[in-house]
Coordinates of C-alpha atoms and ligand atoms in Angstrom, one line a residue:
X1 CA 180.7 154.5 196.4
X2 CA 184.1 152.8 197.1
X3 CA 184.0 149.2 198.1
X4 CA 187.4 147.7 199.4
X5 CA 187.8 144.0 200.3
X6 CA 190.7 141.7 201.4
X7 CA 191.8 138.5 202.6
X8 CA 189.1 135.9 201.9
X9 CA 191.4 133.3 199.9
X10 CA 193.4 130.7 201.4
X11 CA 196.5 128.7 199.6
X12 CA 193.6 125.2 198.8
X13 CA 190.9 128.1 197.5
X14 CA 189.1 131.2 196.6
X15 CA 190.5 134.3 195.2
X16 CA 189.8 137.6 196.4
X17 CA 189.7 139.2 192.7
X18 CA 186.7 136.3 191.6
X19 CA 185.0 137.4 195.1
X20 CA 185.0 140.9 193.4
X21 CA 184.0 140.3 190.0
X22 CA 181.0 137.9 191.6
X23 CA 180.6 140.8 194.0
X24 CA 180.2 143.5 191.0
X25 CA 177.8 141.4 189.3
X26 CA 175.2 140.5 192.7
X27 CA 175.7 145.2 192.9
X28 CA 174.8 145.0 188.7
X29 CA 172.2 142.7 189.3
X30 CA 170.8 144.3 192.8
X31 CA 170.4 148.2 190.5
X32 CA 173.7 149.4 191.1
X33 CA 176.8 150.7 188.6
X34 CA 179.8 149.7 188.6
X35 CA 182.0 151.8 187.1
X36 CA 185.8 150.8 187.4
X37 CA 187.2 147.6 189.1
X38 CA 190.4 147.8 190.7
X39 CA 193.0 145.3 191.2
X40 CA 195.7 147.0 194.2
X41 CA 199.0 145.3 194.8
X42 CA 200.1 146.1 198.1
X43 CA 204.0 145.3 199.2
X44 CA 205.0 141.6 198.3
X45 CA 207.3 141.4 201.3
X46 CA 204.3 141.0 203.6
X47 CA 204.2 137.1 204.9
X48 CA 200.4 137.3 205.6
X49 CA 199.7 137.1 202.0
X50 CA 198.7 134.3 200.5
X51 CA 199.8 134.5 197.1
X52 CA 200.6 137.8 195.1
X53 CA 199.2 140.5 198.0
X54 CA 196.0 141.3 196.0
X55 CA 193.0 143.4 197.7
X56 CA 189.8 144.8 194.9
X57 CA 187.9 148.2 194.9
X58 CA 185.0 148.3 193.4
X59 CA 183.9 151.8 192.1
X60 CA 180.0 152.2 192.6
X61 CA 177.0 154.2 192.2
X62 CA 173.9 152.8 194.5
X63 CA 173.0 152.4 198.1
X64 CA 175.7 152.4 199.9
X65 CA 173.9 150.3 203.0
X66 CA 172.6 148.2 200.8
X67 CA 175.5 147.5 199.2
X68 CA 177.9 147.0 202.4
X69 CA 175.4 144.2 202.7
X70 CA 175.6 142.2 199.4
X71 CA 179.7 142.7 199.6
X72 CA 179.2 140.7 203.3
X73 CA 177.1 138.2 202.0
X74 CA 179.6 137.6 199.9
X75 CA 182.1 137.6 201.4
X76 CA 180.3 135.6 204.0
X77 CA 179.4 133.1 201.7
X78 CA 182.8 132.6 199.2
X79 CA 185.7 133.6 201.8
X80 CA 187.4 130.4 202.7
X81 CA 187.1 131.1 207.0
X82 CA 188.0 127.7 208.1
X83 CA 192.1 128.7 206.9
X84 CA 193.9 129.7 210.2
X85 CA 195.2 132.9 208.2
X86 CA 191.8 134.3 206.1
X87 CA 191.1 137.4 207.9
X88 CA 189.1 138.8 206.0
X89 CA 187.8 142.7 205.4
X90 CA 185.0 144.9 203.7
X91 CA 184.7 148.2 203.8
X92 CA 182.3 151.2 201.9
X93 CA 183.5 154.7 202.0
X94 CA 181.9 157.8 200.4
X95 CA 185.0 158.8 198.6
X96 CA 188.6 158.0 198.1
X97 CA 190.9 158.0 201.0
X98 CA 194.1 160.0 201.9
X99 CA 196.7 158.0 199.5
X100 CA 198.8 158.2 202.1
X101 CA 197.7 154.6 203.2
X102 CA 198.1 153.0 200.1
X103 CA 201.5 153.8 199.8
X104 CA 202.7 152.6 202.9
X105 CA 200.7 149.3 202.2
X106 CA 202.1 149.4 198.8
X107 CA 206.1 150.3 199.9
X108 CA 205.8 149.4 203.8
X109 CA 203.6 148.2 206.9
X110 CA 200.8 149.2 208.3
X111 CA 198.8 148.0 211.6
X112 CA 195.3 146.8 211.8
X113 CA 194.4 150.2 214.5
X114 CA 195.8 152.7 211.8
X115 CA 193.0 151.2 209.1
X116 CA 190.7 151.3 212.0
X117 CA 191.3 154.8 212.5
X118 CA 191.4 156.1 209.0
X119 CA 187.3 153.9 208.5
X120 CA 186.2 155.8 211.7
X121 CA 187.1 159.1 211.1
X122 CA 186.0 158.5 207.0
X123 CA 182.5 157.5 208.6
X124 CA 183.0 154.0 206.6
X125 CA 180.9 151.0 206.5
X126 CA 183.5 148.2 207.5
X127 CA 183.1 144.9 208.9
X128 CA 186.6 143.0 209.7
X129 CA 186.2 139.2 210.5
X130 CA 188.6 137.1 212.5
X131 CA 191.5 138.9 213.8
X132 CA 190.3 141.6 210.9
X133 CA 193.3 142.0 209.3
X134 CA 191.9 142.1 205.9
X135 CA 190.3 145.9 207.0
X136 CA 194.2 147.1 205.4
X137 CA 194.0 145.6 202.6
X138 CA 190.6 146.9 202.0
X139 CA 191.4 150.3 203.3
X140 CA 194.4 150.6 201.1
X141 CA 192.4 149.3 197.9
X142 CA 190.1 152.4 198.5
X143 CA 193.1 154.8 199.3
X144 CA 194.4 154.2 196.2
X145 CA 196.1 156.4 193.6
X146 CA 197.3 154.9 190.0
X147 CA 199.8 157.8 188.3
X148 CA 200.7 154.6 186.5
X149 CA 198.3 151.9 185.9
X150 CA 197.8 149.0 184.1
X151 CA 195.0 146.3 183.2
X152 CA 193.9 142.5 183.1
X153 CA 191.6 140.5 181.6
X154 CA 190.9 137.7 184.7
X155 CA 188.9 134.4 183.3
X156 CA 187.5 132.7 186.0
X157 CA 186.8 128.8 185.9
X158 CA 183.0 127.1 186.7
X159 CA 183.3 126.4 190.4
X160 CA 183.0 122.2 189.6
X161 CA 186.6 122.7 188.0
X162 CA 188.2 124.4 190.6
X163 CA 191.1 121.6 191.5
X164 CA 191.2 120.0 188.1
X165 CA 193.5 120.2 185.6
X166 CA 193.4 123.6 183.4
X167 CA 192.4 123.4 180.1
X168 CA 194.3 126.0 178.3
X169 CA 195.4 125.3 174.4
X170 CA 199.3 126.1 174.4
X171 CA 200.1 127.3 170.8
X172 CA 197.2 129.8 171.5
X173 CA 198.8 131.7 174.4
X174 CA 202.1 131.6 172.7
X175 CA 200.0 133.0 169.6
X176 CA 198.3 135.5 171.6
X177 CA 201.7 137.1 172.9
X178 CA 203.4 137.2 169.6
X179 CA 200.4 138.9 167.9
X180 CA 199.9 141.8 170.8
X181 CA 203.1 142.2 172.6
X182 CA 204.5 144.5 173.6
X183 CA 201.6 146.0 174.7
X184 CA 200.3 143.2 176.8
X185 CA 203.5 140.6 178.3
X186 CA 203.8 137.6 180.7
X187 CA 200.9 135.1 179.0
X188 CA 204.2 133.3 178.4
X189 CA 208.0 133.5 178.7
X190 CA 209.3 132.7 175.3
X191 CA 213.0 132.4 176.6
X192 CA 212.3 129.9 179.0
X193 CA 209.6 128.2 177.0
X194 CA 207.2 128.3 179.9
X195 CA 203.7 129.6 180.1
X196 CA 202.8 132.0 182.6
X197 CA 199.3 132.9 182.5
X198 CA 198.1 129.6 183.8
X199 CA 198.5 129.3 187.6
X200 CA 199.2 125.5 189.3
X201 CA 197.2 126.4 192.3
X202 CA 193.6 125.6 192.9
X203 CA 191.8 129.1 192.6
X204 CA 189.2 129.9 190.5
X205 CA 191.2 132.3 188.1
X206 CA 191.6 130.1 184.8
X207 CA 194.0 132.3 183.7
X208 CA 195.1 136.5 182.8
X209 CA 196.3 138.9 180.0
X210 CA 198.1 141.4 181.0
X211 CA 198.6 144.7 179.3
X212 CA 198.7 148.5 178.7
X213 CA 195.2 148.6 177.8
X214 CA 191.3 147.0 178.2
X215 CA 191.3 146.7 174.2
X216 CA 194.9 144.8 174.6
X217 CA 193.9 142.3 177.1
X218 CA 191.0 141.8 175.2
X219 CA 192.3 141.2 171.9
X220 CA 195.1 138.8 173.5
X221 CA 192.3 137.4 174.5
X222 CA 190.0 136.5 171.6
X223 CA 192.9 134.4 170.9
X224 CA 193.3 132.2 173.5
X225 CA 191.9 128.6 173.6
X226 CA 190.8 127.3 176.7
X227 CA 187.7 125.5 178.8
X228 CA 184.8 127.6 179.0
X229 CA 185.5 130.6 181.6
X230 CA 182.0 131.4 183.7
X231 CA 183.3 134.7 184.2
X232 CA 185.7 137.3 182.8
X233 CA 186.7 140.6 184.2
X234 CA 189.1 143.6 183.1
X235 CA 190.7 145.3 186.0
X236 CA 192.4 148.2 186.3
X237 CA 195.5 148.1 188.2
X238 CA 199.2 149.1 189.5
X239 CA 200.6 145.9 188.7
X240 CA 203.6 146.3 186.2
X241 CA 203.9 149.8 187.0
X242 CA 207.3 149.8 189.7
X243 CA 204.3 151.5 192.7
X244 CA 206.4 149.5 195.7
X245 CA 209.9 151.2 195.0
X246 CA 211.8 153.9 197.0
X247 CA 214.8 155.1 196.3
X248 CA 216.9 153.7 198.0
X249 CA 221.0 154.3 199.3
X250 CA 223.0 151.5 201.1
X251 CA 223.2 151.2 204.7
X252 CA 219.9 152.8 205.0
X253 CA 217.6 149.8 203.4
X254 CA 214.7 148.2 205.6
X255 CA 213.9 145.2 206.0
X256 CA 210.8 144.0 204.0
X257 CA 210.5 147.4 201.7
X258 CA 211.8 147.6 197.3
X259 CA 214.0 150.0 196.3
X260 CA 216.7 151.4 193.3
X261 CA 220.1 151.4 194.6
X262 CA 223.2 152.7 193.3
X263 CA 226.3 151.6 193.6
X264 CA 229.9 150.2 192.7
X265 CA 230.5 146.6 192.4
X266 CA 232.3 145.9 195.0
X267 CA 233.2 142.0 194.8
X268 CA 233.4 139.4 191.4
X269 CA 230.1 137.0 192.1
X270 CA 230.0 133.9 192.7
X271 CA 227.9 131.6 192.3
X272 CA 226.8 129.6 196.0
X273 CA 224.8 126.6 196.3
X274 CA 221.3 126.0 194.9
X275 CA 222.5 128.0 191.8
X276 CA 221.9 131.2 193.3
X277 CA 224.4 134.3 192.4
X278 CA 225.7 136.7 194.8
X279 CA 228.2 140.0 194.7
X280 CA 228.7 142.9 196.5
X281 CA 228.1 146.9 195.2
X282 CA 229.3 149.7 197.6
X283 CA 228.4 153.5 198.2
X284 CA 229.9 156.1 200.1
X285 CA 231.4 153.3 202.0
X286 CA 228.1 151.1 202.8
X287 CA 227.7 147.7 201.0
X288 CA 225.2 145.5 200.8
X289 CA 224.7 142.2 199.2
X290 CA 222.7 141.2 195.7
X291 CA 221.3 138.1 195.1
X292 CA 220.0 137.1 191.6
X293 CA 218.2 133.6 192.5
X294 CA 218.1 131.0 190.7
X295 CA 214.8 131.3 189.2
X296 CA 215.8 134.3 187.4
X297 CA 217.7 131.8 184.9
X298 CA 219.4 133.3 182.6
X299 CA 219.8 137.3 184.6
X300 CA 222.1 135.1 186.1
X301 CA 224.1 135.2 183.3
X302 CA 224.3 138.9 183.2
X303 CA 224.6 139.3 186.5
X304 CA 227.4 136.8 186.6
X305 CA 229.6 138.8 184.1
X306 CA 229.9 142.0 186.5
X307 CA 233.6 143.1 187.9
X308 CA 234.4 145.2 190.5
X309 CA 234.1 148.7 189.3
X310 CA 231.2 148.4 187.2
X311 CA 228.7 150.8 188.1
X312 CA 225.0 150.0 188.4
X313 CA 221.5 150.3 190.0
X314 CA 219.9 147.6 191.3
X315 CA 216.3 147.2 191.9
X316 CA 214.3 144.7 194.2
X317 CA 213.1 143.7 197.6
X318 CA 216.1 143.9 200.8
X319 CA 215.4 141.1 202.6
X320 CA 217.6 139.3 204.9
X321 CA 220.8 141.8 204.3
X322 CA 220.4 141.5 200.7
X323 CA 218.3 142.7 198.1
X324 CA 216.9 140.5 195.7
X325 CA 217.2 141.6 192.1
X326 CA 214.3 142.6 189.6
X327 CA 216.3 144.6 187.6
X328 CA 219.8 146.3 187.5
X329 CA 221.1 148.6 185.4
X330 CA 224.3 148.6 184.2
X331 CA 225.4 151.8 184.0
X332 CA 229.1 152.0 182.9
X333 CA 231.9 149.1 182.5
X334 CA 235.0 149.2 184.8
X335 CA 237.7 148.2 182.2
X336 CA 239.3 145.7 183.7
X337 CA 242.8 144.4 183.5
X338 CA 244.7 141.2 184.3
X339 CA 248.6 140.6 185.4
X340 CA 250.8 138.1 185.0
X341 CA 255.0 137.7 185.1
X342 CA 256.5 138.8 181.9
X343 CA 258.5 136.9 179.2
X344 CA 262.0 136.5 179.5
X345 CA 263.8 138.5 177.2
X346 CA 266.6 136.1 176.8
X347 CA 265.3 132.7 176.5
X348 CA 261.4 133.1 175.2
X349 CA 260.3 131.5 178.4
X350 CA 257.5 133.1 181.0
X351 CA 258.9 134.3 184.0
X352 CA 257.4 133.1 187.7
X353 CA 257.5 134.9 190.6
X354 CA 259.9 135.6 192.6
X355 CA 257.9 136.1 195.9
X356 CA 255.9 137.8 197.6
X357 CA 257.0 142.0 196.2
X358 CA 260.5 140.5 194.7
X359 CA 259.1 140.7 191.4
X360 CA 259.8 137.8 189.1
X361 CA 262.8 135.5 187.7
X362 CA 263.8 133.4 185.1
X363 CA 264.1 129.6 185.6
X364 CA 266.3 129.2 182.9
X365 CA 268.7 131.9 182.9
X366 CA 268.0 133.5 186.3
X367 CA 267.0 137.0 185.1
X368 CA 265.0 138.9 187.3
X369 CA 262.4 141.1 185.9
X370 CA 259.9 143.5 187.8
X371 CA 256.7 144.7 185.5
X372 CA 254.5 142.6 184.8
X373 CA 252.5 141.7 181.6
X374 CA 249.5 143.9 181.7
X375 CA 246.9 143.5 179.2
X376 CA 242.9 144.5 179.1
X377 CA 240.6 141.9 179.3
X378 CA 237.5 143.1 176.6
X379 CA 234.2 142.5 178.2
X380 CA 231.6 141.5 175.7
X381 CA 228.5 142.7 178.9
X382 CA 226.6 145.9 177.7
X383 CA 225.2 148.8 179.1
X384 CA 221.6 148.9 180.0
X385 CA 218.8 147.9 182.0
X386 CA 218.0 143.9 182.0
X387 CA 215.3 142.5 184.0
X388 CA 214.2 139.1 185.6
X389 CA 212.6 136.5 183.1
X390 CA 208.7 136.7 183.1
X391 CA 208.3 133.3 185.2
X392 CA 210.1 134.9 187.9
X393 CA 208.6 138.6 187.7
X394 CA 206.7 140.0 190.9
X395 CA 203.3 141.5 190.4
X396 CA 204.3 144.8 190.9
X397 CA 207.8 144.9 188.6
X398 CA 207.6 147.1 185.1
X399 CA 208.7 145.0 182.2
X400 CA 211.2 146.9 180.1
X401 CA 208.8 146.6 177.6
X402 CA 206.9 149.2 179.1
X403 CA 209.9 151.5 179.5
X404 CA 212.8 152.1 181.8
X405 CA 212.1 152.5 185.7
X406 CA 211.6 156.3 186.5
X407 CA 210.4 156.0 190.4
X408 CA 210.5 159.9 190.6
X409 CA 208.2 160.2 188.6
X410 CA 204.5 160.7 189.7
X411 CA 205.2 159.3 193.3
X412 CA 205.4 160.3 196.4
X413 CA 209.7 159.5 197.0
X414 CA 209.5 159.5 200.4
X415 CA 208.9 156.7 202.9
X416 CA 206.0 157.4 205.3
X417 CA 207.2 158.9 208.3
X418 CA 206.5 155.8 210.3
X419 CA 209.2 154.0 208.9
X420 CA 211.6 156.8 208.3
Ligands
ATP1 P1 195.3 136.8 196.9 O1 196.2 138.0 196.7 O2 195.4 136.0 196.4 O3 193.8 137.1 196.9 P2 196.7 137.7 199.4 O4 197.8 137.5 198.3 O5 196.5 139.1 198.8 O6 195.7 136.7 198.0 P3 195.7 138.0 201.6 O7 194.9 136.8 201.6 O8 194.9 139.1 201.1 O9 196.6 137.4 200.6 O10 196.1 138.1 202.5 C1 196.6 139.9 202.5 C2 196.6 140.2 204.3 O11 198.1 141.0 204.3 C3 195.4 140.4 203.9 O12 195.2 140.8 205.6 C4 196.1 142.6 204.3 O13 195.1 143.6 204.9 C5 197.3 142.3 205.0 N1 198.4 142.9 204.4 C6 198.5 144.2 203.2 N2 199.1 144.6 203.1 C7 199.8 145.4 204.0 C8 201.3 145.9 204.5 N3 201.7 146.6 203.8 N4 200.5 146.0 205.1 C9 200.5 145.3 206.7 N5 199.6 143.6 206.6 C10 199.0 144.2 205.5

């Protein structure tokens, strides 16, 4: 069977993955076999999310009714029901459900009624608490398919330490990444000298190490020195796979979806209030604004070097009429020229403009000139892919150390019909 759970946490406590790790252990103690544990990240633009819009799915051999009872008991015991925005969902199905629902949940938006319809026709055991919204994530989790996948080992804290400062040796995190990168990533952000894998929220997670395979995350984890975790769980996940991306076109982008879009830079990037950088790209006479926000740090230095005429592929979520950049491919760099008034051949002084469309005039001898002096600007920007730093990376975004984006491979490209 597959067990899906979602929406059990709140900003002040709990984490659905911790609840899933506890549930896995309870099922094992009840004599069942847990074959796989999945973290399923869903559309990062869903406003109901607490943090990273994650649901979990466990693949289990055992009695469905008993497993459902244990899952519901675990949710009732651990979920933060007091929070108005916590609406847990628990689902048990015999077999994986139609992946179309998963793709819609990871790339678009779903309704609670859609999830219930799927569960009813599957003859699922399910329970939606409060407004039942958690059934969306729980159903998407048991419908998930991973044409690409990564792994994460999550360590969880002793409950009496939740909310207290986390004790994790900083140097050991840098050593762990040094020893295992690029097979693990986002443990630390070396460029900005920041620890990434230890959260600051009062939830049960101590740290999480992301990587290509179970052995890589275990090797990386073994190097880390910290307070003693109570549970450790290796998850298979769609994190770091770009599963949220659709092929998009300027002028046809939908709010809250994430795209790869090709275009020609149409305006010189400007740095606005708060250090956010914006520029416009154009394709087929349709334009869209792209944003590199302040938290993307040095990535903005790349963006600031773009000039009109450069050809780019941008990747990010479309929100409030802008694409919030996660990655950019600089495909071709336009040759840029600068023009200025010519030098007077008689007195070797630079001329000045003689008015709009009237050419140039030497202030000293009064000679007229018509052609400006044109000079090629040398461009230091290199073509290729660039990404935001680890500190600003979304869970679903594929890091460049895993390879360049290739959203055409292994994915259902068309958005769900209801969203077209
Ligand atoms: P955490 O990851 O820390 O466990 P979270 O960030 O996953 O928390 P949730 O508390 O699970 O946030 O809340 C997300 C809610 O949004 C859930 O109820 C889930 O069912 C719902 N949801 C997820 N994806 C979609 C979607 N594509 N459309 C509509 N609702 C969604």
